[in-house]
Short mmCIF file of C-alpha atoms in Angstrom, two decimals:
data_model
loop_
_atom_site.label_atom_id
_atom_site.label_comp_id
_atom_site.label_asym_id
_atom_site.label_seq_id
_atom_site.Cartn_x
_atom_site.Cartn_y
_atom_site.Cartn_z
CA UNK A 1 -61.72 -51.44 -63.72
CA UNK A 2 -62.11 -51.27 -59.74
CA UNK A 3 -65.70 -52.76 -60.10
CA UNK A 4 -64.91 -55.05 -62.80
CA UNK A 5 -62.59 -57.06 -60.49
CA UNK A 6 -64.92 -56.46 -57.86
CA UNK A 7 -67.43 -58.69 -59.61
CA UNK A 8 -64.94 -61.04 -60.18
CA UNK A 9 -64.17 -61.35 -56.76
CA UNK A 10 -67.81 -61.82 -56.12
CA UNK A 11 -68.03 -64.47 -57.97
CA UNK A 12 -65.22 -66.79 -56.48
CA UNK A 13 -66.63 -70.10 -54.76
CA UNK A 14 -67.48 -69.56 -50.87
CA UNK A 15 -64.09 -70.62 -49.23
CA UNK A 16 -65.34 -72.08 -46.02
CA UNK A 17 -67.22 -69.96 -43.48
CA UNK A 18 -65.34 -66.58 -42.13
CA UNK A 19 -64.18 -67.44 -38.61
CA UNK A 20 -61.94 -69.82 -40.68
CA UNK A 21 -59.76 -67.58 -42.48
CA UNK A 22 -56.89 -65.88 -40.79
CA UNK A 23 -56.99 -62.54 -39.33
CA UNK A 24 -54.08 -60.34 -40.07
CA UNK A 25 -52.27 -57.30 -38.26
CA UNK A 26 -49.80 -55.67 -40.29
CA UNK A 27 -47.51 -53.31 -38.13
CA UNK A 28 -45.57 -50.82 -40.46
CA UNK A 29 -43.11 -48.59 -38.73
CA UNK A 30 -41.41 -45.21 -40.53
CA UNK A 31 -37.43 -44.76 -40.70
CA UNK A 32 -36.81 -47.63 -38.37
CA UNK A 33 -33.07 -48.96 -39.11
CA UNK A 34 -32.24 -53.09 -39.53
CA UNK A 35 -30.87 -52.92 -36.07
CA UNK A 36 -33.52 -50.42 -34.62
CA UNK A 37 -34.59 -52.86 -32.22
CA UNK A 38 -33.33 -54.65 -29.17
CA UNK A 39 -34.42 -57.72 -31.14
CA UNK A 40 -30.99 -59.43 -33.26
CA UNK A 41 -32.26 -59.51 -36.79
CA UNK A 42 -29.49 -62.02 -37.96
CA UNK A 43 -28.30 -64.77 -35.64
CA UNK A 44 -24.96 -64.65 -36.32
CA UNK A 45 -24.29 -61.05 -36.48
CA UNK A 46 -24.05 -59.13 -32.92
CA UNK A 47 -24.62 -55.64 -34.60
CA UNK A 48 -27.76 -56.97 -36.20
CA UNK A 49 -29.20 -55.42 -33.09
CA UNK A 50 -29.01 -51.82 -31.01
CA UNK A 51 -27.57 -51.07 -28.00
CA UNK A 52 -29.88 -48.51 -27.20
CA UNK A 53 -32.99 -49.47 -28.01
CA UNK A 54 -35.47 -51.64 -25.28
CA UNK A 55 -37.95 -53.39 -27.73
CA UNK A 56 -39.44 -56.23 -25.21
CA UNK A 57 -42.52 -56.65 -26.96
CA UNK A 58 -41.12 -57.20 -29.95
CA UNK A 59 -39.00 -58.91 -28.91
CA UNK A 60 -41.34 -61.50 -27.23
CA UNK A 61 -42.94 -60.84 -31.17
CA UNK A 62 -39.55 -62.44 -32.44
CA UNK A 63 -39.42 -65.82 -30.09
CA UNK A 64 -43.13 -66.26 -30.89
CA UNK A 65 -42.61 -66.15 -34.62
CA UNK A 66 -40.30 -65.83 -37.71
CA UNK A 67 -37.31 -63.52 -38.41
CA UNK A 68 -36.57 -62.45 -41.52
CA UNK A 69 -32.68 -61.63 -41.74
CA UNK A 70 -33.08 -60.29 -45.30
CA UNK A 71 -36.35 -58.62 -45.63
CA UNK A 72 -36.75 -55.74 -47.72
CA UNK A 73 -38.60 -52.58 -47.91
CA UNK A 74 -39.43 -51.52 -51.39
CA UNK A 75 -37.74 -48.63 -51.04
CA UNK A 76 -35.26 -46.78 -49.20
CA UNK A 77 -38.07 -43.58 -48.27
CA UNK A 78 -41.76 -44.16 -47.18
CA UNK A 79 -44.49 -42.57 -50.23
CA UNK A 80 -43.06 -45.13 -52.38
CA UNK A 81 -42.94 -47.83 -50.03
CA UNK A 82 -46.37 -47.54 -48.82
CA UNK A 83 -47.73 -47.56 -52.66
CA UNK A 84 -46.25 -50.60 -53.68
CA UNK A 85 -47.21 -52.74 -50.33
CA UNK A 86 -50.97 -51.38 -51.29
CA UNK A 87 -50.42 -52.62 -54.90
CA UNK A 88 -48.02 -55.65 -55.12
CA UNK A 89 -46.00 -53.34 -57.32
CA UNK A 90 -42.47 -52.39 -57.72
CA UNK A 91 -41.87 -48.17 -56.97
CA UNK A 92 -39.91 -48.38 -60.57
CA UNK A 93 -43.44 -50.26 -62.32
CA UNK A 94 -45.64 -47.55 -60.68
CA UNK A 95 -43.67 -43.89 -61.49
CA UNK A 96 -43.28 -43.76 -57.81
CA UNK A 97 -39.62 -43.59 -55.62
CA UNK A 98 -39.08 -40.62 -54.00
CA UNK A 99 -41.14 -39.03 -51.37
CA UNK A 100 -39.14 -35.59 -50.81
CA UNK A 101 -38.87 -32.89 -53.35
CA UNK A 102 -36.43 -33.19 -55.88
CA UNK A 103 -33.02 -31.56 -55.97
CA UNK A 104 -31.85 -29.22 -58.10
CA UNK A 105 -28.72 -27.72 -59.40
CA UNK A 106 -26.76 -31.49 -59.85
CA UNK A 107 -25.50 -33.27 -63.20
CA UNK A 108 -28.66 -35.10 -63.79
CA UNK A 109 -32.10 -33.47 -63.18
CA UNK A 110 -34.68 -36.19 -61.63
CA UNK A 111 -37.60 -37.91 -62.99
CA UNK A 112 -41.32 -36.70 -61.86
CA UNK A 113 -43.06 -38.79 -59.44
CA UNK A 114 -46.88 -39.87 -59.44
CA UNK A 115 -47.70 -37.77 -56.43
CA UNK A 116 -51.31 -39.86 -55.47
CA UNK A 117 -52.28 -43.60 -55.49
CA UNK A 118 -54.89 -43.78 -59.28
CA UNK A 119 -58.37 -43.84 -58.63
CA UNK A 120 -57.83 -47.23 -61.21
CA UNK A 121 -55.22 -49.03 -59.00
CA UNK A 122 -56.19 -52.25 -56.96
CA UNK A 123 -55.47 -52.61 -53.50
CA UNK A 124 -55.16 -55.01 -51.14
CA UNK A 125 -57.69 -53.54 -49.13
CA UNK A 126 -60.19 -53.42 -52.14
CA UNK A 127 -59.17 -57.11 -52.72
CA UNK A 128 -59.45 -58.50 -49.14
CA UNK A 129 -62.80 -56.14 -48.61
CA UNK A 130 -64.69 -57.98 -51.98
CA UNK A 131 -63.37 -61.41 -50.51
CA UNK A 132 -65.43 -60.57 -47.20
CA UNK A 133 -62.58 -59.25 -44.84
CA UNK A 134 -63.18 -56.14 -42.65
CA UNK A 135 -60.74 -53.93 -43.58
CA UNK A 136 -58.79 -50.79 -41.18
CA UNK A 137 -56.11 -48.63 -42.18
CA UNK A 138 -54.31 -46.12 -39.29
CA UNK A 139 -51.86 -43.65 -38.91
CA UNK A 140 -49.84 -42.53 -41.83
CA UNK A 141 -50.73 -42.88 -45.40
CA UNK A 142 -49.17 -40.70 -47.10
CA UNK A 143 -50.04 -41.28 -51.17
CA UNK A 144 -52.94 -39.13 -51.00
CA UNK A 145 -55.81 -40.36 -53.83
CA UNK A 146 -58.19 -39.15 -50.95
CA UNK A 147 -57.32 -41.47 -48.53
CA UNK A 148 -57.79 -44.89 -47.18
CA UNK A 149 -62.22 -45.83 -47.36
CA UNK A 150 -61.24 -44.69 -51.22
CA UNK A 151 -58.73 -47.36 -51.46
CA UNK A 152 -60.50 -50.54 -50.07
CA UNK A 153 -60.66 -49.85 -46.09
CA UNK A 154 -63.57 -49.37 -44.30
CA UNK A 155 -62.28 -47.65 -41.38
CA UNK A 156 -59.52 -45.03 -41.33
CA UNK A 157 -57.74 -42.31 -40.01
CA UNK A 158 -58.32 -40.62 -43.27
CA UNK A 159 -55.89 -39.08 -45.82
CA UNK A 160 -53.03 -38.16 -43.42
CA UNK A 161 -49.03 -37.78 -43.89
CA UNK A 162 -46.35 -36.74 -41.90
CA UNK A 163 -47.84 -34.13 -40.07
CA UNK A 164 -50.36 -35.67 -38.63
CA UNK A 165 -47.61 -37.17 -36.23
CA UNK A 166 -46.73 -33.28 -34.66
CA UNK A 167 -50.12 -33.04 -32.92
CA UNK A 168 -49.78 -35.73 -30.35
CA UNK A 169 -47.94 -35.77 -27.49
CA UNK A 170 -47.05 -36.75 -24.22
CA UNK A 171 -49.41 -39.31 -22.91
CA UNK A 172 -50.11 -40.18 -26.26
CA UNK A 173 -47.01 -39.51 -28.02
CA UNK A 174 -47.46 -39.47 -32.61
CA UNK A 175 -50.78 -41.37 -31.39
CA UNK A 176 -48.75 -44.39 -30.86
CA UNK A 177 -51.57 -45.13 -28.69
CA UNK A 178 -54.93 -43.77 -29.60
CA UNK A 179 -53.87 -45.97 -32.80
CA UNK A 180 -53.41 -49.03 -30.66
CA UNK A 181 -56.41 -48.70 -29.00
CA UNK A 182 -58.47 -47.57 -32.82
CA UNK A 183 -57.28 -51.16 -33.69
CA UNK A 184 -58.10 -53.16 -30.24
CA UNK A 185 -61.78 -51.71 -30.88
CA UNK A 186 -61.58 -52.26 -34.57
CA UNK A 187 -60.87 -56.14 -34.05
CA UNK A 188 -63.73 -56.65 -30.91
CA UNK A 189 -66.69 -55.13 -33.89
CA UNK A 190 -64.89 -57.66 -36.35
CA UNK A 191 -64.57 -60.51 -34.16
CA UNK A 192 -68.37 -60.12 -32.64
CA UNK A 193 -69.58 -59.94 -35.93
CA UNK A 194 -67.61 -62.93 -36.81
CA UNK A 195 -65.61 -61.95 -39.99
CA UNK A 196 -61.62 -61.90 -40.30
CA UNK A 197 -60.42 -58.49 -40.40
CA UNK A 198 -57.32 -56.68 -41.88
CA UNK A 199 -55.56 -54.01 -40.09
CA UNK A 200 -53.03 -51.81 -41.31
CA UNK A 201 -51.31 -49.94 -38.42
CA UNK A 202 -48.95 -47.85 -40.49
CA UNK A 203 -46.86 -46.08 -37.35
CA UNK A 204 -45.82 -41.92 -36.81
CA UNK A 205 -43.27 -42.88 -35.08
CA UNK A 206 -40.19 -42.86 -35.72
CA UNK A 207 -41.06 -39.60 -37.15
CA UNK A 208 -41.57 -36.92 -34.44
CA UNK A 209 -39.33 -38.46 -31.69
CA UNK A 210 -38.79 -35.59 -29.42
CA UNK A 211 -42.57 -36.34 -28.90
CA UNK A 212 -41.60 -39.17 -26.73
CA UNK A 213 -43.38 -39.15 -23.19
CA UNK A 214 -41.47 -37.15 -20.75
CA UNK A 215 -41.04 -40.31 -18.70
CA UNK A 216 -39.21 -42.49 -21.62
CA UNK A 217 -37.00 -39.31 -22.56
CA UNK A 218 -36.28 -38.90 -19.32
CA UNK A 219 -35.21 -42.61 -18.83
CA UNK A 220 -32.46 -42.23 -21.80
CA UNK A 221 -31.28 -38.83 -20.35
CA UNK A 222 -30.15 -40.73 -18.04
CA UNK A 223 -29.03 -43.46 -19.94
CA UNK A 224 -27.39 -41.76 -23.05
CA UNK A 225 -26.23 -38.87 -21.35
CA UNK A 226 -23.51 -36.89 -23.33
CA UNK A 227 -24.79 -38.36 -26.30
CA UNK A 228 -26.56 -36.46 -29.04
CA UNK A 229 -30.28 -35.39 -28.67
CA UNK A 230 -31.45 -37.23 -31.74
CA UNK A 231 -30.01 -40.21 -30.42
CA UNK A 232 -31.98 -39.88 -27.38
CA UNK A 233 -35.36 -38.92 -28.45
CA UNK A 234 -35.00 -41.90 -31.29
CA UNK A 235 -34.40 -44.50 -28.89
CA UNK A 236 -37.18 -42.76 -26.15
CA UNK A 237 -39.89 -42.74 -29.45
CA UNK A 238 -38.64 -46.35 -30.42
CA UNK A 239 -39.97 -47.85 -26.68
CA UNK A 240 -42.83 -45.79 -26.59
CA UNK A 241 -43.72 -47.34 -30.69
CA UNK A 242 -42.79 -50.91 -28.83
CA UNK A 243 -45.30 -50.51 -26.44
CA UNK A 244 -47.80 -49.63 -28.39
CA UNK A 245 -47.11 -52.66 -30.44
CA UNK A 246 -47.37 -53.97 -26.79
CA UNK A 247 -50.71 -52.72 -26.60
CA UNK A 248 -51.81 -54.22 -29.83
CA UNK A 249 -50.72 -57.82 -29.21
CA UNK A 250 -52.43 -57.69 -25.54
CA UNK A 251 -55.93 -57.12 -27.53
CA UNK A 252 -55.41 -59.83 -29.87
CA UNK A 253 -54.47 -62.19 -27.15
CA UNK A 254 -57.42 -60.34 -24.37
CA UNK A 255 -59.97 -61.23 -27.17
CA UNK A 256 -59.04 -64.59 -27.94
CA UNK A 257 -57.22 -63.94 -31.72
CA UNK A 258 -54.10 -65.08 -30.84
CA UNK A 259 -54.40 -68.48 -32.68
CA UNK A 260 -56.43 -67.35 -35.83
CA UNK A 261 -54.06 -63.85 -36.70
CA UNK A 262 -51.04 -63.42 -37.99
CA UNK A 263 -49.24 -59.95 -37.36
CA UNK A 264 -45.97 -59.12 -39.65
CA UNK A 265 -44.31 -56.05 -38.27
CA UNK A 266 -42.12 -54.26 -40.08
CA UNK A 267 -40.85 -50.90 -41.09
CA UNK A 268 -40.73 -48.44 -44.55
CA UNK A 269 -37.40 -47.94 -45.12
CA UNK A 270 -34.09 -48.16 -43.50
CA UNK A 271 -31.92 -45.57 -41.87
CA UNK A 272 -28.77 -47.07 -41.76
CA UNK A 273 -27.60 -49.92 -40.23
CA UNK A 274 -24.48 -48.42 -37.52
CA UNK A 275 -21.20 -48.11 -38.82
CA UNK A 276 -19.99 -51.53 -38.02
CA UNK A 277 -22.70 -53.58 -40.11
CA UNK A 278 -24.94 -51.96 -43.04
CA UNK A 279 -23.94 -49.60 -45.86
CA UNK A 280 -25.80 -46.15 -46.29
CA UNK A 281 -29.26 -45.29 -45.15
CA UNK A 282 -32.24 -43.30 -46.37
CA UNK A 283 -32.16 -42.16 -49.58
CA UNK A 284 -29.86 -45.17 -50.97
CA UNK A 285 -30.27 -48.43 -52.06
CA UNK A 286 -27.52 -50.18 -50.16
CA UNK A 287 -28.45 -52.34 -47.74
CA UNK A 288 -28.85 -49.73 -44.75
CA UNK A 289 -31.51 -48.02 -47.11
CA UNK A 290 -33.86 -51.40 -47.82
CA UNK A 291 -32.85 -53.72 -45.48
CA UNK A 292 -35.13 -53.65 -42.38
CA UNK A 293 -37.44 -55.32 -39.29
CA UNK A 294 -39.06 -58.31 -40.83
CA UNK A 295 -41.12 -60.59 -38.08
CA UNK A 296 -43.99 -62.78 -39.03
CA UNK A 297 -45.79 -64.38 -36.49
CA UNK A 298 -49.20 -66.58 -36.74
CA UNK A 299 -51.02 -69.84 -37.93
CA UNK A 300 -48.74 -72.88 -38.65
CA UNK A 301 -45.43 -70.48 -38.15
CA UNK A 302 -42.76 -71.87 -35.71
CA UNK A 303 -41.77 -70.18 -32.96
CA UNK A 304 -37.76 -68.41 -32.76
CA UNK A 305 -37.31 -69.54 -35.68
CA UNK A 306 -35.41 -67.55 -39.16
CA UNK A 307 -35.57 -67.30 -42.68
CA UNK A 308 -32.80 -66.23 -44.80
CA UNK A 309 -34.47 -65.95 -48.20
CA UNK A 310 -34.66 -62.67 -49.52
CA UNK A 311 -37.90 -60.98 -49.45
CA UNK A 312 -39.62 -57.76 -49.92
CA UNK A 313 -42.40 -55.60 -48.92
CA UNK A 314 -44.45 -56.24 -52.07
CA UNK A 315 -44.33 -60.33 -51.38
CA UNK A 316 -46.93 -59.65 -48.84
CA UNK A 317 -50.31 -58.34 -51.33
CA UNK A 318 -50.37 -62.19 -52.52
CA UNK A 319 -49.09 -63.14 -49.19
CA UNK A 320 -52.35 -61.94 -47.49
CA UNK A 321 -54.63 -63.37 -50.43
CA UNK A 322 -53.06 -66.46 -50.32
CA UNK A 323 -54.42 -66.22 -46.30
CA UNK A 324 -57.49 -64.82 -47.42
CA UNK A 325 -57.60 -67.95 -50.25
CA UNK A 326 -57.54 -66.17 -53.02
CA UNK A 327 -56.30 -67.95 -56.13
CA UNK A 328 -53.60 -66.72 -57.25
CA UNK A 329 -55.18 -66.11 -61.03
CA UNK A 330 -57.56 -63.71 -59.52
CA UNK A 331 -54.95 -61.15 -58.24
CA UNK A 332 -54.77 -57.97 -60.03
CA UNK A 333 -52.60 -57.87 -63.52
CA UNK A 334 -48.98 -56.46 -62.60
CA UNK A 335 -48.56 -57.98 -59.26
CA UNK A 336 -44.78 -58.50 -58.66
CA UNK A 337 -44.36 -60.09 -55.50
CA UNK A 338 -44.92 -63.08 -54.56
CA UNK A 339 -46.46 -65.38 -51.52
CA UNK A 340 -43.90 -65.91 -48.30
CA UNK A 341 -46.56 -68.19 -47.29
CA UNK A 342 -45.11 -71.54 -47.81
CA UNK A 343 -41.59 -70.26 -45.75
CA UNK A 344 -43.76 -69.55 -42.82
CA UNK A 345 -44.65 -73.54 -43.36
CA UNK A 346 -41.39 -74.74 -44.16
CA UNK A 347 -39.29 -72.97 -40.79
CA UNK A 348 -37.41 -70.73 -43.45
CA UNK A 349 -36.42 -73.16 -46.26
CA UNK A 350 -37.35 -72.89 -49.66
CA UNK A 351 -37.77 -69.31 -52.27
CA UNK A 352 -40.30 -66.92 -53.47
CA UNK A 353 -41.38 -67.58 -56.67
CA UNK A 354 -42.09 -64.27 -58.23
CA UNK A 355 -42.89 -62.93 -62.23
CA UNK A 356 -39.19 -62.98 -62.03
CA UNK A 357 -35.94 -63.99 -60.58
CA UNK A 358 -34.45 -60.97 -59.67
CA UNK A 359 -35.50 -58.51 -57.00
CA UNK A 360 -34.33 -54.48 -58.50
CA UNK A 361 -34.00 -51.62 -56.09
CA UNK A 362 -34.77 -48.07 -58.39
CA UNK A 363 -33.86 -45.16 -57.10
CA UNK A 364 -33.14 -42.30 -59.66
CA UNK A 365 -32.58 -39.76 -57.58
CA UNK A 366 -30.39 -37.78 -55.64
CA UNK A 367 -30.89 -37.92 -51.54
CA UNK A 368 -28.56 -40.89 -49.88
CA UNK A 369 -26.31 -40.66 -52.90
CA UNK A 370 -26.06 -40.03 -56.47
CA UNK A 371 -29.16 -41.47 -59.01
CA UNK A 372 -28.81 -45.35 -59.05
CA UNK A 373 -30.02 -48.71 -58.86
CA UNK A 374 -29.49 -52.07 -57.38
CA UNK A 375 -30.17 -55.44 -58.69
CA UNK A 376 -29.86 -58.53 -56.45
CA UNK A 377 -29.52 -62.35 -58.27
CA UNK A 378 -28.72 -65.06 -55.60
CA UNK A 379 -25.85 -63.22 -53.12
CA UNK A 380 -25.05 -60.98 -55.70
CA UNK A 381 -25.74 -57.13 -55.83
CA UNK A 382 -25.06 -55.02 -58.44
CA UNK A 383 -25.09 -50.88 -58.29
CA UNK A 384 -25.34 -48.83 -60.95
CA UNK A 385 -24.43 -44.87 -60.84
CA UNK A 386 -26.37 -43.10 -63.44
CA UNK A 387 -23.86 -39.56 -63.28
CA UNK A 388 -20.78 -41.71 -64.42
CA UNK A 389 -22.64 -45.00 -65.86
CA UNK A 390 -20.47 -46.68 -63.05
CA UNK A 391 -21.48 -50.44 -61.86
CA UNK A 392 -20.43 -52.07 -58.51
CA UNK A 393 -20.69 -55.47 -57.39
CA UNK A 394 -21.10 -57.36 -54.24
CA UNK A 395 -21.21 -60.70 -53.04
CA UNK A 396 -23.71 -60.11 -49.55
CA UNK A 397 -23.34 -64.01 -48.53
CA UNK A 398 -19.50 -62.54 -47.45
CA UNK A 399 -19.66 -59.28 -47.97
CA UNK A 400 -23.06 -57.90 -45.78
CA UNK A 401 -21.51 -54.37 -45.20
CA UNK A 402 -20.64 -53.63 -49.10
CA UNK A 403 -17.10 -53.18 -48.63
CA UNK A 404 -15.63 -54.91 -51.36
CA UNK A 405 -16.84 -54.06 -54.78
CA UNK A 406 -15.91 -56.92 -56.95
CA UNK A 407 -16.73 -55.72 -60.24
CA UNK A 408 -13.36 -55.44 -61.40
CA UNK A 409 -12.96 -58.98 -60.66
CA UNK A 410 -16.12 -60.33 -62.05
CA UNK A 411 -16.18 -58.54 -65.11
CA UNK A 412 -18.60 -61.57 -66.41
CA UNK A 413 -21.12 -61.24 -63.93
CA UNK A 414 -21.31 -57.41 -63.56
CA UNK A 415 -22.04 -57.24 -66.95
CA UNK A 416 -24.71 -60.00 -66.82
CA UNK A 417 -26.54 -58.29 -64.03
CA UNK A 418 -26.30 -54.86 -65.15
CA UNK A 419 -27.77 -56.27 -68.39
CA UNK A 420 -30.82 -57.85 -66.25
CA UNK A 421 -30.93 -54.49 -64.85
CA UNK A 422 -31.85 -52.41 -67.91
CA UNK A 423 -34.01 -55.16 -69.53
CA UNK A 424 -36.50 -54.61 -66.08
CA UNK A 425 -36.21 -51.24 -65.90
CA UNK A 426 -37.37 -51.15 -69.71
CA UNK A 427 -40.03 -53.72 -69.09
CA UNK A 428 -41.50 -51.69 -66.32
CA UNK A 429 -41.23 -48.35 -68.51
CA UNK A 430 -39.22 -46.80 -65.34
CA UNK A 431 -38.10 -43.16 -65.00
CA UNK A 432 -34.90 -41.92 -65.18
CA UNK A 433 -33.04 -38.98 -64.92
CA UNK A 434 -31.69 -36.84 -67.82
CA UNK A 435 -28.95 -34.34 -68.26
CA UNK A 436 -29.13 -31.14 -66.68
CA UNK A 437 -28.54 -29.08 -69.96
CA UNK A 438 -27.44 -25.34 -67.02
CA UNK A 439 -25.51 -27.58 -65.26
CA UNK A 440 -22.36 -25.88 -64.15
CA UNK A 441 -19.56 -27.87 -62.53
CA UNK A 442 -18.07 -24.48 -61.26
CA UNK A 443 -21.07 -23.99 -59.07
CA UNK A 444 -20.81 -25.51 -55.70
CA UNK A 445 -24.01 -27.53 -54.54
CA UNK A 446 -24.93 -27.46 -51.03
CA UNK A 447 -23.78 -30.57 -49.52
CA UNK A 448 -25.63 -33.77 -48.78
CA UNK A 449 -25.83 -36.81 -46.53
CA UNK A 450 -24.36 -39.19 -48.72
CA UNK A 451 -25.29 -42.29 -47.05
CA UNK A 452 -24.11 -44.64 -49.69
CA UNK A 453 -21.25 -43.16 -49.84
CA UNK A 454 -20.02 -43.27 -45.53
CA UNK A 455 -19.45 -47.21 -45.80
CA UNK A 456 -17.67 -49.02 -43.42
CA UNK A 457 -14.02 -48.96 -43.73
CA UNK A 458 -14.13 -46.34 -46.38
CA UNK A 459 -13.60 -42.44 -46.41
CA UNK A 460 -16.56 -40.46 -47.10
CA UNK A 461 -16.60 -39.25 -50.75
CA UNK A 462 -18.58 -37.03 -52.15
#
């Protein structure tokens, strides 16, 4: 299949000479929560943004580009994620959305995951590497199949995952910057040898934070003192990621990219969004589980400026091709997202015209919460509970934090989306969980996080 659509690709008319297609820098950063950053991520709401966190370069990222208020990870945890951005694919459509072991001992007993990218699967990297693109991939990847050069890039750091983040340290803390400066050399070969490039910098960090340098933890010390440790390393790791990103920007602008690249920055799952604001975390799909860092900046995209249309991780494989002009037709079969391109154009206005209306969340699995799922259909959200085959409903355009579950009200609607709901799932032949036959009520399970669960204005339930 893989060299079937590589002759395909091969075959496509010449679309103008290299140097005239975009590069592109895609920053992905792990656990990194909607308001992670010292950069607001909605203009109207003040929490939208931490009070902790010193992000200046991205910051400077967001006044030179596009934010996305509602962008989406695929999912609310990182293996699935990171397979769907390399295949255009839902987590549900690909057997893929949980990255931790499963529990045991609960009600339901969870689906089994995929646990490495097929050998058969297109990426983008195979895609934009037939169309004449240099490809990189570094840092974490995490879906094993053998690593990255199997899967389209011609440069990597090879088949890594979490732990390759423990090893470096202090001045080079998760390799925050040997990555940085992997890429900076990456793009001078590219550039000298005149063909557009694709780099993948998929970050350690937030993921090992008390690996901070000693001079960043030592700053918040100060700064947070009396507050808890994690809080402190997070926020130390989260400047030392921004100045890598720092450090990446510099090269594109030292080697004269600046007007020919775009870079999108953004991370591979939420982790909450502060009391105040977002609804659960990791683990769950309410919004402080998907919702995340979106920031496009490049070619044709004005600067400080927003888009509120919904969009997720997996818009971006026909996103890039579209770049990379590729037709549309000639993606691979089963893509799902579809091109943000013409918002970048349009400052913000306009939708994503996808295979389908709806954008569905599937998470079947217990971690943030219970097994469930989300659909979203214009400013409605719909939850479903797969324990007690319970449904909630939100409107987000007044109801951002979840608070209000309207499906009592909106009987009509609930069951409308819940409907669209199971006819996807089916369509994509997703996994679900199934009764726990030794399941014993009697018997206490140890307690979770139950992100979902801790929303604002309610009591924690379990």
């Amino acid at each position: 299949m893989r060299v079937l659509f590589a002759t395909c690709l091969l075959l496509l008319p010449t679309i103008g000479v290299a140097a005239e297609r975009p590069n592109i820098v895609f920053m992905l950063s792990d656990d990194q929560a909607w308001n992670g950053l010292s950069v607001a991520m909605h203009p109207q709401l003040a929490g939208s943004k931490g009070d902790i966190f010193h992000t200046p370069n991205l910051e400077k990222l967001a006044v030179q580009g596009m934010r996305f208020s509602a962008g989406y990870a695929p999912a609310s945890v990182c293996s699935p994620t990171r397979i769907s951005l390399m295949t255009g694919k839902s987590p549900a459509a690909l057997h893929w959305t949980k990255a931790a072991p499963p529990e045991t001992g609960h009600k339901l007993i969870e689906p089994r995951n995929i646990r490495s990218i097929p050998a058969n699967e297109t990426t983008i990297g195979d895609v934009l590497r037939q169309a004449g693109y240099a490809t990189a991939h570094y840092g974490k990847w995490h879906i094993g199949g053998g690593g990255p050069e199997q899967h389209g890039f011609d440069k990597s750091d090879g088949d890594t995952g979490n732990e390759n983040a423990y090893q470096f340290k202090d001045p080079n803390p998760v390799d925050i910057f040997g990555m940085a400066d992997r890429a900076a050399a990456f793009m001078d070969r590219s550039s000298k040898a005149k063909k557009p490039f694709f780099i993948q910098l998929s970050w350690n960090a937030l993921h090992a934070s008390e690996n901070a340098n000693q001079a960043t933890l030592a700053k918040y010390e100060r700064q947070l003192k009396g507050e808890n440790r994690k809080r402190i390393t997070t926020a130390a790791i989260t400047e030392d990621l921004d100045t890598g990103v720092g450090r990446v920007l510099e090269a594109i602008d030292q080697l004269g990219l600046t007007e020919t690249t775009y870079v999108i920055y953004m991370a591979d799952n939420g982790a909450g969004g502060g009391k105040k604001v977002l609804a659960g975390g990791k683990g769950g799909v309410w919004e402080g589980g998907i919702r995340v860092p979106f920031i496009v900046r490049g070619p044709g995209v004005k600067p400080n400026s927003w888009c509120h249309t919904r969009v997720v991780g997996y818009d971006l494989f026909p996103t890039f091709c579209e770049w990379a002009g590729i037709a549309p037709g000639k993606l691979p079969k089963g893509i799902e997202g579809g091109s943000i391109a013409s918002l970048l154009k349009t400052e913000g206005r306009g939708d994503v015209k996808r295979s389908r209306e709806e954008l569905v969340f599937h998470f079947p699995h217990y971690q943030g919460d219970a097994p469930h799922s989300a659909i979203f259909l214009g400013d409605l959200k719909l939850l479903h509970f797969y324990e007690d085959n319970r449904d909630e409903l939100y409107d987000l355009s007044k109801d951002i934090g979840e608070r209000d579950d309207l499906a009592g009200q909106r009987p009509a609607e609930t069951k409308k989306l819940r409907e669209r709901l199971d006819k996807y799932l089916a369509q994509v032949d997703a996994q679900f969980p199934t009764l726990n036959p030794n399941f014993d009520p009697n018997q206490p399970v140890e307690p979770k996080k139950r992100g979902g669960k801790n929303k604002p204005g309610k009591p924690a339930t379990k």
